[in-house]
Every structure is written in C-alpha cells, then in structure tokens.
Short mmCIF file of C-alpha atoms and ligand atoms in Angstrom, two decimals:
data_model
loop_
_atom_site.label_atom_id
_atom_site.label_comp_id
_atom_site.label_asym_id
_atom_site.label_seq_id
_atom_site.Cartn_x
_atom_site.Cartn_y
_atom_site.Cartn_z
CA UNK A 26 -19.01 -4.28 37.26
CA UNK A 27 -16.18 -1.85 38.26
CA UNK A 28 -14.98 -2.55 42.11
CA UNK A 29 -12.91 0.05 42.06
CA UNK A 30 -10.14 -2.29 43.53
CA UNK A 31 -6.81 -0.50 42.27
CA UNK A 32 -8.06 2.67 43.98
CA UNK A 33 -8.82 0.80 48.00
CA UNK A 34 -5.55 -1.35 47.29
CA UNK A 35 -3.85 1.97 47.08
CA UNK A 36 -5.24 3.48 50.16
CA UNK A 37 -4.47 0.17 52.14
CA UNK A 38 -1.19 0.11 51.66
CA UNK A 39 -0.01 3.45 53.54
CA UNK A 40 -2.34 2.47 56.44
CA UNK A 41 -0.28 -0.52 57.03
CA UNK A 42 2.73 1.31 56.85
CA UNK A 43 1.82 3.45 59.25
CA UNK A 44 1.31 0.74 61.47
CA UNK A 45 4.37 0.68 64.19
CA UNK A 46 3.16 -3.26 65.13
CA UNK A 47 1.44 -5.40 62.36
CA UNK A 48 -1.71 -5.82 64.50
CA UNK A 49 -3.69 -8.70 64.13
CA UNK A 50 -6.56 -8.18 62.79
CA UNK A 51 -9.82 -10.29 63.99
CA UNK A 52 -11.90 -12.51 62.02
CA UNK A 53 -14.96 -11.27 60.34
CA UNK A 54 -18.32 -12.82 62.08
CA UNK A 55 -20.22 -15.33 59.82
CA UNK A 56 -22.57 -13.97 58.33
CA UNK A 57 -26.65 -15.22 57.91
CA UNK A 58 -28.75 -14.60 55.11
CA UNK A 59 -32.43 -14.69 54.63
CA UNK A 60 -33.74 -14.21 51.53
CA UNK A 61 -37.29 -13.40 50.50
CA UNK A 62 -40.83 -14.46 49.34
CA UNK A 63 -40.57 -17.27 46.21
CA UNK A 64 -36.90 -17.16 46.52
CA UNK A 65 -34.99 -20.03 48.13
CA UNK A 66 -31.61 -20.49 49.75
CA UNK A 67 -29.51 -22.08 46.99
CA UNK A 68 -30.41 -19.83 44.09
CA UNK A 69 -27.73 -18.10 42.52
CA UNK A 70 -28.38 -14.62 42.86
CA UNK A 71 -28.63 -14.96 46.71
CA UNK A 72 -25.21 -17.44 46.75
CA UNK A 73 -23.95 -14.62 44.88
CA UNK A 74 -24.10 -12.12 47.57
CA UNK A 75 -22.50 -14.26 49.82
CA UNK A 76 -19.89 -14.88 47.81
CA UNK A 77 -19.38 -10.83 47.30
CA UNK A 78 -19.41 -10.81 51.42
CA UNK A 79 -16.70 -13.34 51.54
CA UNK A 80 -14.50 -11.31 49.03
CA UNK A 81 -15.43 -8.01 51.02
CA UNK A 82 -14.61 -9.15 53.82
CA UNK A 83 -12.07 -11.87 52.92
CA UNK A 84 -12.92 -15.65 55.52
CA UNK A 85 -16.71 -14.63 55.59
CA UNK A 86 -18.37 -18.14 56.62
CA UNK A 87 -21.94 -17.36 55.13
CA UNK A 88 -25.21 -19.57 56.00
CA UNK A 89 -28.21 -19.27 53.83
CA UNK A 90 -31.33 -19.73 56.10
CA UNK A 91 -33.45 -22.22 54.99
CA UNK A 92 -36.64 -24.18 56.49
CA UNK A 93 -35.64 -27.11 54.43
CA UNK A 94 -32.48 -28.73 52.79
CA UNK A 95 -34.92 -29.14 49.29
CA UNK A 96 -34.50 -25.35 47.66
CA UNK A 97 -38.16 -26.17 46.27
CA UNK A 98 -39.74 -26.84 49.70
CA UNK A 99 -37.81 -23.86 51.06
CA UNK A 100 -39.24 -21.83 48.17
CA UNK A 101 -42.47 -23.11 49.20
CA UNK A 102 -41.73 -22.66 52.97
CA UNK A 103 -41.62 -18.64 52.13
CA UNK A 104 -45.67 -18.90 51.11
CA UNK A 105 -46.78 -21.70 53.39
CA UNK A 106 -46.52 -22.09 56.97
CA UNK A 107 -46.52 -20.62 60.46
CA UNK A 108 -44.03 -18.21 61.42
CA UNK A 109 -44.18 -19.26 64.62
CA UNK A 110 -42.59 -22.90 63.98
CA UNK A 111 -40.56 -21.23 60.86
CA UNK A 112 -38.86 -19.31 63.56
CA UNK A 113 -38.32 -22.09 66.45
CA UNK A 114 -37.16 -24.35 63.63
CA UNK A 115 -34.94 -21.80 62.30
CA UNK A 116 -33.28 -21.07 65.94
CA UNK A 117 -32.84 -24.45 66.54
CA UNK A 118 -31.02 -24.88 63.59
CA UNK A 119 -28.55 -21.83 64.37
CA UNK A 120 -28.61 -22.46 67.61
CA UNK A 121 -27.37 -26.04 66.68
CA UNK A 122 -24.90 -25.48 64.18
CA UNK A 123 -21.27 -26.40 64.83
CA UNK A 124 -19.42 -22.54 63.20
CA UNK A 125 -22.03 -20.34 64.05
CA UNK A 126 -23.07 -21.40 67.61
CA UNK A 127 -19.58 -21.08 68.62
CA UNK A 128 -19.15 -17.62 67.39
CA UNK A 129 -18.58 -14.74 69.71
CA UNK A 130 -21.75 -13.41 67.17
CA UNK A 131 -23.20 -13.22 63.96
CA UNK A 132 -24.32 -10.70 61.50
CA UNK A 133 -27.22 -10.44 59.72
CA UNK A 134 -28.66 -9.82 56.35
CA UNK A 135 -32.37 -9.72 55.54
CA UNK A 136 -34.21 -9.27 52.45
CA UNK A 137 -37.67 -8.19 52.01
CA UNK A 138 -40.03 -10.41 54.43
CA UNK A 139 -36.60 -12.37 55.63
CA UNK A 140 -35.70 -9.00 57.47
CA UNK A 141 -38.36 -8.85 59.79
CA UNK A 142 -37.85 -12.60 60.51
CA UNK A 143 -34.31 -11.99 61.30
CA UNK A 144 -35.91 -9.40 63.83
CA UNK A 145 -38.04 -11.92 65.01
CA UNK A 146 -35.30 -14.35 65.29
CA UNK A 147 -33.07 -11.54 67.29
CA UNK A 148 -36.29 -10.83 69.14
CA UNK A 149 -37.52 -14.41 70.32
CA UNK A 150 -33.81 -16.22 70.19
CA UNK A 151 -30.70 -14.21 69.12
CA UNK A 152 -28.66 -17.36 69.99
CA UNK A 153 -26.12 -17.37 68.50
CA UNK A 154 -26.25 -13.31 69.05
CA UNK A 155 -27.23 -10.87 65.86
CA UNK A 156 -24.52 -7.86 66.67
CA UNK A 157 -25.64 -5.97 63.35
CA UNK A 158 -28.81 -6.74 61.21
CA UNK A 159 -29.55 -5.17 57.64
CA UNK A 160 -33.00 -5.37 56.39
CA UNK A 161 -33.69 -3.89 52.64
CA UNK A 162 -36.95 -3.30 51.53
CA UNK A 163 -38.28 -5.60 54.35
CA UNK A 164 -41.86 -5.20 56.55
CA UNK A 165 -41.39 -4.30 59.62
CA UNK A 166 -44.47 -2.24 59.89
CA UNK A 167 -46.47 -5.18 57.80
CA UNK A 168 -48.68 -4.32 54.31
CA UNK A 169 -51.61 -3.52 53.58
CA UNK A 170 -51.53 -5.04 50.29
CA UNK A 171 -50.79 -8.40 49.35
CA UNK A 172 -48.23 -8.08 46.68
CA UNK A 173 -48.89 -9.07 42.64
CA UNK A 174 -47.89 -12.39 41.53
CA UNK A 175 -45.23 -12.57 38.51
CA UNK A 176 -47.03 -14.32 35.84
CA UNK A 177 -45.34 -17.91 36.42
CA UNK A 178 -46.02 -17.76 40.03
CA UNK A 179 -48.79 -20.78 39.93
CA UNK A 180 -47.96 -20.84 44.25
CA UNK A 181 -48.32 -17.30 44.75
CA UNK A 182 -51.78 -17.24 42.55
CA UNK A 183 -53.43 -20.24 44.01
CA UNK A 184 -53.08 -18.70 47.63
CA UNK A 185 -53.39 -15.03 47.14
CA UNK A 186 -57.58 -15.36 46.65
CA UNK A 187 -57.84 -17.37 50.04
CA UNK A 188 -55.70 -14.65 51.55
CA UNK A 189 -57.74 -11.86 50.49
CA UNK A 190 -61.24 -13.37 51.20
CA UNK A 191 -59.78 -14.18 55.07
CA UNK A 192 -57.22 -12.60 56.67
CA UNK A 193 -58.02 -12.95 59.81
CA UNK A 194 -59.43 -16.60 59.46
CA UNK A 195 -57.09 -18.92 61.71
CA UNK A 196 -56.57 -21.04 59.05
CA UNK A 197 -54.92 -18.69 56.90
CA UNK A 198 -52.90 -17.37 60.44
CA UNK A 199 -51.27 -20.20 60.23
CA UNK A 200 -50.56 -21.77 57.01
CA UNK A 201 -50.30 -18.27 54.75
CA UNK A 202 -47.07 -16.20 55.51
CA UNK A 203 -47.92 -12.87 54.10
CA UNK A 204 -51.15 -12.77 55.98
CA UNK A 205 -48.97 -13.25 59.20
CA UNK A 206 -47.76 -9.45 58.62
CA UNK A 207 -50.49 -8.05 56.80
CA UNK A 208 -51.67 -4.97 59.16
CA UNK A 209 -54.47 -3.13 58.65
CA UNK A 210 -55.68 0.45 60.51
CA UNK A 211 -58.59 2.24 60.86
CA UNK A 212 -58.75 4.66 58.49
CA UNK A 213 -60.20 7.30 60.67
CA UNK A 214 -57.56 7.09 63.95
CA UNK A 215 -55.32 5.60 62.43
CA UNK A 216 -55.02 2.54 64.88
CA UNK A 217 -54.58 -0.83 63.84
CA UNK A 218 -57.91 -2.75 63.63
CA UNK A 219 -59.14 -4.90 66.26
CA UNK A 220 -58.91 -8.27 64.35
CA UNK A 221 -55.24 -7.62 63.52
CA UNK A 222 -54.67 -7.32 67.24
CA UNK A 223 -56.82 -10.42 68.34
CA UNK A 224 -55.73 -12.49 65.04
CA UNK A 225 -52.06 -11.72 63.43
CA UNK A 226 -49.69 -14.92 64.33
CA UNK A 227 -47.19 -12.51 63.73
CA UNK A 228 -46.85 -9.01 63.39
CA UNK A 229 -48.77 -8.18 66.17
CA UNK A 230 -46.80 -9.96 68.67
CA UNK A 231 -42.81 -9.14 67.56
CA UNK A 232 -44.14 -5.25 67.09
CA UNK A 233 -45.52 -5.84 70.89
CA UNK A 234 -48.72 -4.01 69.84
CA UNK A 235 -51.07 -6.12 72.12
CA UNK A 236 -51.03 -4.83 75.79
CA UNK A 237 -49.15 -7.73 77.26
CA UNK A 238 -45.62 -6.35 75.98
CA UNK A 239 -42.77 -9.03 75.91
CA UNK A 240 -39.64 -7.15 77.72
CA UNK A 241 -37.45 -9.96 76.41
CA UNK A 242 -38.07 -8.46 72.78
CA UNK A 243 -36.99 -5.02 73.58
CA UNK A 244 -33.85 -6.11 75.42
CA UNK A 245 -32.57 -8.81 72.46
CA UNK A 246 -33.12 -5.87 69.79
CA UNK A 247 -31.17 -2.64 71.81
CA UNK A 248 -28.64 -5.13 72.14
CA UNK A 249 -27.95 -4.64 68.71
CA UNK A 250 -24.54 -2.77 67.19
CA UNK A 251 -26.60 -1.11 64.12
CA UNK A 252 -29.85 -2.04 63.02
CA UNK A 253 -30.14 -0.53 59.54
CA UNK A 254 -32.88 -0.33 57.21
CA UNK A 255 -32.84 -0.02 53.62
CA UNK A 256 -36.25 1.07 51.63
CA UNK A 257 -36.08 0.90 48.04
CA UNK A 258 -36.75 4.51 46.81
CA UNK A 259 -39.15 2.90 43.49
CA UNK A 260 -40.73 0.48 45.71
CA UNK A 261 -43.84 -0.38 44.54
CA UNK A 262 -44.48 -4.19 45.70
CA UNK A 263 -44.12 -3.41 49.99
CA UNK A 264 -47.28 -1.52 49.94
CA UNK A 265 -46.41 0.82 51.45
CA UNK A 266 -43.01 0.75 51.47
CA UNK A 267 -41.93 2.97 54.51
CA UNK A 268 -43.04 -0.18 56.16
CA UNK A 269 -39.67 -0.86 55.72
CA UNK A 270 -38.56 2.10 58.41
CA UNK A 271 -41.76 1.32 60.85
CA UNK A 272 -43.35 4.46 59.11
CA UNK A 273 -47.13 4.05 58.67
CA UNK A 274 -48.76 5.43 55.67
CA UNK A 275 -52.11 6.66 55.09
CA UNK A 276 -52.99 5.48 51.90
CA UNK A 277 -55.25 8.29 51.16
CA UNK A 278 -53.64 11.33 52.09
CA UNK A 279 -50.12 9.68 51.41
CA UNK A 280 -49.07 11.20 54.64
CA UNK A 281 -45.85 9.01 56.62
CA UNK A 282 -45.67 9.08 60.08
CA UNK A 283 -42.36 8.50 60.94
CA UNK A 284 -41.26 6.04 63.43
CA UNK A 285 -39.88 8.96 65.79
CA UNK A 286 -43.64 10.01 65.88
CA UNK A 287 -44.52 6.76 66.50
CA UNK A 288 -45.70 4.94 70.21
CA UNK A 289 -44.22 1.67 69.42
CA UNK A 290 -41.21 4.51 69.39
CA UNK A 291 -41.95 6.47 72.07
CA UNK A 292 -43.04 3.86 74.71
CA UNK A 293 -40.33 1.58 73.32
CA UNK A 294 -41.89 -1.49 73.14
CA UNK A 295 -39.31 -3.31 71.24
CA UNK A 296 -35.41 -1.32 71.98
CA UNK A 297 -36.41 0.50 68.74
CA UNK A 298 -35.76 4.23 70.82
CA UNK A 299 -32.80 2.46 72.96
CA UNK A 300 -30.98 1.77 69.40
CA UNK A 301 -31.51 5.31 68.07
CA UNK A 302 -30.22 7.10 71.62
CA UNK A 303 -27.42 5.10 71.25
CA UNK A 304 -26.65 6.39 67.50
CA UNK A 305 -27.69 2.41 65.96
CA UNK A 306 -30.55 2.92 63.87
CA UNK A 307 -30.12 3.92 60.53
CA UNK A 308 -32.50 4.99 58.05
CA UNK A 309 -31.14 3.98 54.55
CA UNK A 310 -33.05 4.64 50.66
CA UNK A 311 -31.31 3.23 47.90
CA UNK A 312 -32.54 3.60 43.95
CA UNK A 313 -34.98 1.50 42.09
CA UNK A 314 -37.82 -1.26 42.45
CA UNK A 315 -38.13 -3.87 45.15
CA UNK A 316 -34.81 -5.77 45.52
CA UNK A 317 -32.64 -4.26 42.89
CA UNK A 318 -29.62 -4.21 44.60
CA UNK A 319 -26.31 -2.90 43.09
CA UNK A 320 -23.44 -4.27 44.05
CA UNK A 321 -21.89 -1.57 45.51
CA UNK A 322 -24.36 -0.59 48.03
CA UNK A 323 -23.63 -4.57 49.29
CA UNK A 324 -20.11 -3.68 48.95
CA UNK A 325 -20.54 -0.69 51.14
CA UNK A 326 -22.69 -2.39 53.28
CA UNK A 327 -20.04 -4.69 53.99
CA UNK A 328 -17.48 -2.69 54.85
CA UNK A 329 -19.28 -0.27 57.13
CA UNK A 330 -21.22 -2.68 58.63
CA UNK A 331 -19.92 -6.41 58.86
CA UNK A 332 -16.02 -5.56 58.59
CA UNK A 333 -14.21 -7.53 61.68
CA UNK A 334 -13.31 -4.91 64.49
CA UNK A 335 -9.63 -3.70 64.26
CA UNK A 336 -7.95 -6.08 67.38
CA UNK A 337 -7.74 -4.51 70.57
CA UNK A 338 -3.79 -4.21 70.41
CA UNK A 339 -4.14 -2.29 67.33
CA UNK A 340 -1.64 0.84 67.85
CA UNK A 341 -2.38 2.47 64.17
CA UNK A 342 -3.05 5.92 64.62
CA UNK A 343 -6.05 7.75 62.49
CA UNK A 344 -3.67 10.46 61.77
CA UNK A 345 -1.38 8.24 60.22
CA UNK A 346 -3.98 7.29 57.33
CA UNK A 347 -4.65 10.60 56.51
CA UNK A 348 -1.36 12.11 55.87
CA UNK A 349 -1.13 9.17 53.57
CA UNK A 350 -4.62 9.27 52.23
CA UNK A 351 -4.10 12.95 51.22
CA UNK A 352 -0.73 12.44 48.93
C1 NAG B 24 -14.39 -17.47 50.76
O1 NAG B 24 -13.40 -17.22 49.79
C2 NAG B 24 -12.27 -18.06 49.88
C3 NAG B 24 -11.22 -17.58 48.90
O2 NAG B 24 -11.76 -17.44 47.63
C4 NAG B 24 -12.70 -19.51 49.63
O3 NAG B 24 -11.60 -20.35 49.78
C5 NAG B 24 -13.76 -19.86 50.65
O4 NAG B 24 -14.24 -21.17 50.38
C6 NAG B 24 -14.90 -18.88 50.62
N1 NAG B 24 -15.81 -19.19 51.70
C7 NAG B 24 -17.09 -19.23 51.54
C8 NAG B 24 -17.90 -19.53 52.75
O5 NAG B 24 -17.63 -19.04 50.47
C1 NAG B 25 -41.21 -13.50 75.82
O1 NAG B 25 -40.32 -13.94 74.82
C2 NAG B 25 -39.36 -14.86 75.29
C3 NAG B 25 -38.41 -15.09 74.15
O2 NAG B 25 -39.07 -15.62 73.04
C4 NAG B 25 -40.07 -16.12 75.76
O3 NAG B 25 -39.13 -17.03 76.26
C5 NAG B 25 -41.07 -15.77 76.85
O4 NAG B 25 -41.83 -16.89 77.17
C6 NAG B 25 -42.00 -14.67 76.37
N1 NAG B 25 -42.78 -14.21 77.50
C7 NAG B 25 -44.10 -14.13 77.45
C8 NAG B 25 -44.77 -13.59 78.67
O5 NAG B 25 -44.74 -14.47 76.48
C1 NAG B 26 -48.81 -21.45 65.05
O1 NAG B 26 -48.00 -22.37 65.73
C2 NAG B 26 -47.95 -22.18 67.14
C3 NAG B 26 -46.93 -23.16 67.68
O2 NAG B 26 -47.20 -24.45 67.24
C4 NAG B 26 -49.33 -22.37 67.73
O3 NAG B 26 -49.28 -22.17 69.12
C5 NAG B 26 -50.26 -21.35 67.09
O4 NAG B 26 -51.56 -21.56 67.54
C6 NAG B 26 -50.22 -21.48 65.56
N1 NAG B 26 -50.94 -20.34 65.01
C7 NAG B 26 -52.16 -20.42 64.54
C8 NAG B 26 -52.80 -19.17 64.06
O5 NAG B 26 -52.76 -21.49 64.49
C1 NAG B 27 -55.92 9.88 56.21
O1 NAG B 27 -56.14 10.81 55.19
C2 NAG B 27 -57.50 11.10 54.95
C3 NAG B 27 -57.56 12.03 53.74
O2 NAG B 27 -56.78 13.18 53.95
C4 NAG B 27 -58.11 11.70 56.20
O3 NAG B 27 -59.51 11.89 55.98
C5 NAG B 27 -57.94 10.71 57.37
O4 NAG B 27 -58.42 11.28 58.56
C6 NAG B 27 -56.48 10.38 57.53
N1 NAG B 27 -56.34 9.38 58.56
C7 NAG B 27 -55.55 9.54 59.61
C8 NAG B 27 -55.54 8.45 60.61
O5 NAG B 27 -54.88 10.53 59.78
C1 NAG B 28 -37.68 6.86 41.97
O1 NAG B 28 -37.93 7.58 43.16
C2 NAG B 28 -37.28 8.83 43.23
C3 NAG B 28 -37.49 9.41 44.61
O2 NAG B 28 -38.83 9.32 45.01
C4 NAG B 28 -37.83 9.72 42.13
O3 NAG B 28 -37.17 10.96 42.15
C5 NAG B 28 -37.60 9.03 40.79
O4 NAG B 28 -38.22 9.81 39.78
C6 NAG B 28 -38.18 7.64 40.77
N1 NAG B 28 -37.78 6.98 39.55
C7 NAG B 28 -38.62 6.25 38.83
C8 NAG B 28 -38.05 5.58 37.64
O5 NAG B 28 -39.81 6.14 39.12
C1 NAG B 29 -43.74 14.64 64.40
O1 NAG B 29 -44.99 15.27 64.42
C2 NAG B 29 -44.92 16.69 64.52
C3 NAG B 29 -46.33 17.23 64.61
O2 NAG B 29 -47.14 16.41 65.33
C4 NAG B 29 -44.21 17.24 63.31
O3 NAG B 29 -44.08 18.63 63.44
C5 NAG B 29 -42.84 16.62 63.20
O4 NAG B 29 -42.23 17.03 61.99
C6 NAG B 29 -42.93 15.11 63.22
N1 NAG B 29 -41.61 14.57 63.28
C7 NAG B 29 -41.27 13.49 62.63
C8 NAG B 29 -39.86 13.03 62.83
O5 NAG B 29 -42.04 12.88 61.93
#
C-alpha cells in the first residue's frame, strides 16, 4: 500500500514557508460513517477507513452509525426494520451526542444503502448539520432488483423470498429494508408504478415523488457544501447501478436517463438542481465491483472533500506554492 507520503511531505514543506504568519489552521469536522447491508459498525474493514480519515486528516473524531451498541443486532438492523424509526433513532442519537452535537458540522460518508440514509438523515434532521456527504455505490434512485445473497448469508436468504412475493405488502414496508427502496416503473412511460407511490416507506417520500412535496427536504440537501456520488464502474449488485447518480435505467433497452433529464431534477423537488447551479454535485465512477474501494480514492476523498478549511487569517498566497511546487 504505497501512500506516496515522501512525495506530499515534500510539497508541504515550501507551502509553509511561504507562509509570512504561521496561520492556524482549523480543526477537521468529525466525521460519520454508515456502512452498508450485512455489515455492522465495529467490523474492521469499516474501523479501518476511519482510521485512514483520522491519518488523512490528522484529529478526525469518527462515529460509526449504528442502530444498536451489539455489532450483531446492528448487522441485523441493516435487513430488518423500518427506516422510518432507523432514521429518528439514528438523529436522536447524533443529535444527542456530546462531540458531534457541538460541532459547527459534520461530514459524511455513506456506503451503499447507508448513503441514501445519510440523505435521508440530512433530509428529515441534519442536526448536527451534514456540510459534505459522499455516497459510493449507494441507491438513491432505489433497485429494481433485490441483490444475491453470499452463500453464508442465512439472514439475507430467509427474507429475500418474502420480499419478492410482496413488495408492496405493509408488512414487508416496514420490517424489510431493501423493499423500503425497491422502485419499480412502468415499462412503457417509464413512470414509477402506482403501488410504489401509494406503498414505499421510503424511497418514495425522501425522493418527494408523491405530490405532497416536503420543502424542508429540498432546503436541508442545497444546504450542502458537495454532495458527491461515487458509482462503481463493475457494479453489478445495485441493479442498476446509475441508481447511484439518480439515473434511471431501462432495463431493456439499457438506455440511462440522466438526472439532468430528470423531473425530480428539473422541478427540484429535493435541492438536487440548487446543488449543481451552485457547482456541488459531483458525479464520480471509480473501478471494480460493488464496494471495492482502494485506498487512495478514500485518501483523495479526504483531502478534497473533508480537509478542515484553511483559517480565515490565513495570509498564504497561491502563488507562493507554486513557485515552490515547480522546483
Ligand atoms: C486519531 O489518530 C491519533 C494519532 O494516531 C490518535 O491518538 C487518535 O486516538 C485517533 N482518533 C481516532 C478517533 O481514531
Ligand atoms: C417535512 O419534513 C420535516 C422534516 O422531517 C418534518 O418536520 C415535517 O413535518 C414534514 N412536513 C410534512 C408536511 O410532512
Ligand atoms: C414505520 O414507522 C412509522 C413510525 O412509527 C409508522 O408511522 C409507519 O406506519 C411505519 N411504516 C409502515 C409501512 O408500517
Ligand atoms: C425501454 O426500452 C424498450 C426497448 O427498447 C422500449 O420498448 C420501451 O419503450 C422503453 N421504455 C421507456 C420508458 O423508454
Ligand atoms: C469495468 O467497467 C469498465 C467500464 O464500463 C469496462 O471498460 C471494463 O471492461 C470493466 N471491467 C471488468 C473486469 O468487467
Ligand atoms: C437529455 O435529453 C436530450 C433529448 O431528450 C438529449 O439530447 C440529451 O443528451 C440529454 N441530456 C442528458 C444530460 O442526459
């Protein structure tokens, strides 16, 4: 795993140099993490990006969502539930906590289905504030597939025949989580269906597809810094996976309407066109399946995105840098 470390230590030093006044520079905002479906808060791949936040951007305080303090029930908690009290719970407990509800703001990291519930969360809550959110290889446009379940995955099996059979039952609304952003359209017009309207516990309502829209939404999300979206470019478990830019896909003709194309776009029903006049969405592909992340693109991720804000005193001067940058 080459950082490349000798090489940005280099750079660095110059740019202080430059630097008339030794500016303080401001903290880095903690940062919040939600991982994805069958994975759980204290597992050591997702502690592990935390800790490569921390050493990015050195005094990172990090906070793993989680729906409970058991990483088994939160595993469980990412199959079973309904994201309606998953979310309340989930802004109560930020909202409650003593480092991040005394931040000026937070930023945000989602993975897979935990991006679009950090949307949500931004959407319904945002206390303590989101000022940049990351999603990779999330849902925000919902699937219209349920994904395969890994071999082991006795959970993911025992559900995934009740969730095909009924959808739109309101049992499965509210105790199955994938089914909660499962969208489906008519394949003629392209519209979604009239019992993902009347019945999604989810999706429906932080999209604002149903006629009533919810202006609160729209306002918490353009308040957003930069919301960027990563889709994996070999994606083949987010069916389909341009879900993860609002895109919609028809299946058949493999034709992607892009979210600029788009009337949850164009009427702005949730600050999705306010973000992208003001130069904050991003559109983001990155190599390889579902969630294979290198480190690097965190790394990078982490410096464009999450790095604290040079203090407002700061007198270094661009042109300073460069001279140096270029010896
Ligand atoms: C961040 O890194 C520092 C230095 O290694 C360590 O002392 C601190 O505990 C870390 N913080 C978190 C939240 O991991
Ligand atoms: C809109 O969302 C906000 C934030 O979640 C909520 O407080 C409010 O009750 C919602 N308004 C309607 C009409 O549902
Ligand atoms: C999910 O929970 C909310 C809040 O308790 C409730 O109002 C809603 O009816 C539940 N959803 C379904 C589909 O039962
Ligand atoms: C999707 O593609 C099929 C095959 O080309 C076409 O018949 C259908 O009208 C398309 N649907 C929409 C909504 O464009
Ligand atoms: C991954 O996707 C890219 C872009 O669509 C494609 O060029 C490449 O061949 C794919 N790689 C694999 C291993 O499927
Ligand atoms: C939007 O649709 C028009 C045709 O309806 C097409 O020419 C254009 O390329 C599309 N733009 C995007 C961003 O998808």
């Amino acid at each position: 795993m080459l950082r490349l470390l000798p090489l940005s230590t280099l750079l660095l030093i110059p740019a202080i140099i430059a630097s008339p006044i030794d500016a303080p520079r401001a903290e880095p905002l903690p940062l919040i993490i939600w991982h994805g479906l069958g994975d759980n808060y204290a597992a050591d791949g997702l502690q592990s990006v935390g800790e490569l936040a921390n050493e990015t951007n050195p005094g990172t305080f990090v906070y793993y969502i989680r729906l409970d303090e058991s990483p088994d029930s939160d595993r469980t908690a990412t199959f079973l539930g309904n994201l309606t009290e998953q979310l309340e719970q989930v802004c109560s407990d930020l909202s409650a906590h003593p480092i991040l509800s005394t931040a000026p703001g937070v930023n945000a990291l989602g993975f897979s289905q935990g991006g679009q519930f950090l949307r949500a969360y931004i959407e319904r809550c945002n206390n303590p504030p989101v000022k940049n959110l990351v999603t990779f290889g999330s849902q925000h446009n919902g699937i219209v597939k349920y994904q395969v379940c890994g071999s082991m995955d006795w959970l993911c099996k025992a559900y995934i025949g009740i969730l095909k059979a009924n959808t739109w039952g309101s049992w499965v609304q509210s105790h199955l989580v994938p089914a909660q952003y499962f969208r489906d359209t008519d394949e003629e017009t392209g519209e979604p269906t009239l019992d993902y309207l009347e019945s999604s516990n989810f999706l429906a309502d932080i999209n604002n597809e149903r006629e009533l829209k919810n202006v609160t939404y729209a306002e918490n999300l353009a308040t957003l810094d930069n919301f960027v979206m990563y889709v994996f470019e070999n994606d083949t478990t987010v069916i389909p996976k341009e879900s993860g830019w609002f895109a919609q896909t028809n299946l058949t003709s493999g034709e992607v309407t892009e979210l600029r194309n788009r009337t949850i776009y164009k009427e702005d029903w949730i600050g999705l066109k306010k973000l992208d006049e003001k130069g904050a969405l991003v559109f983001k592909t990155t190599p390889g399946p579902h969630m294979q992340i290198d480190d690097d693109v965190l790394e990078d991720v982490f410096k464009t995105y999450f790095a604290p804000k040079e203090a407002a005193s700061d007198t270094r001067r661009p042109h300073h840098e460069q001279e140096f940058m270029e010896l």
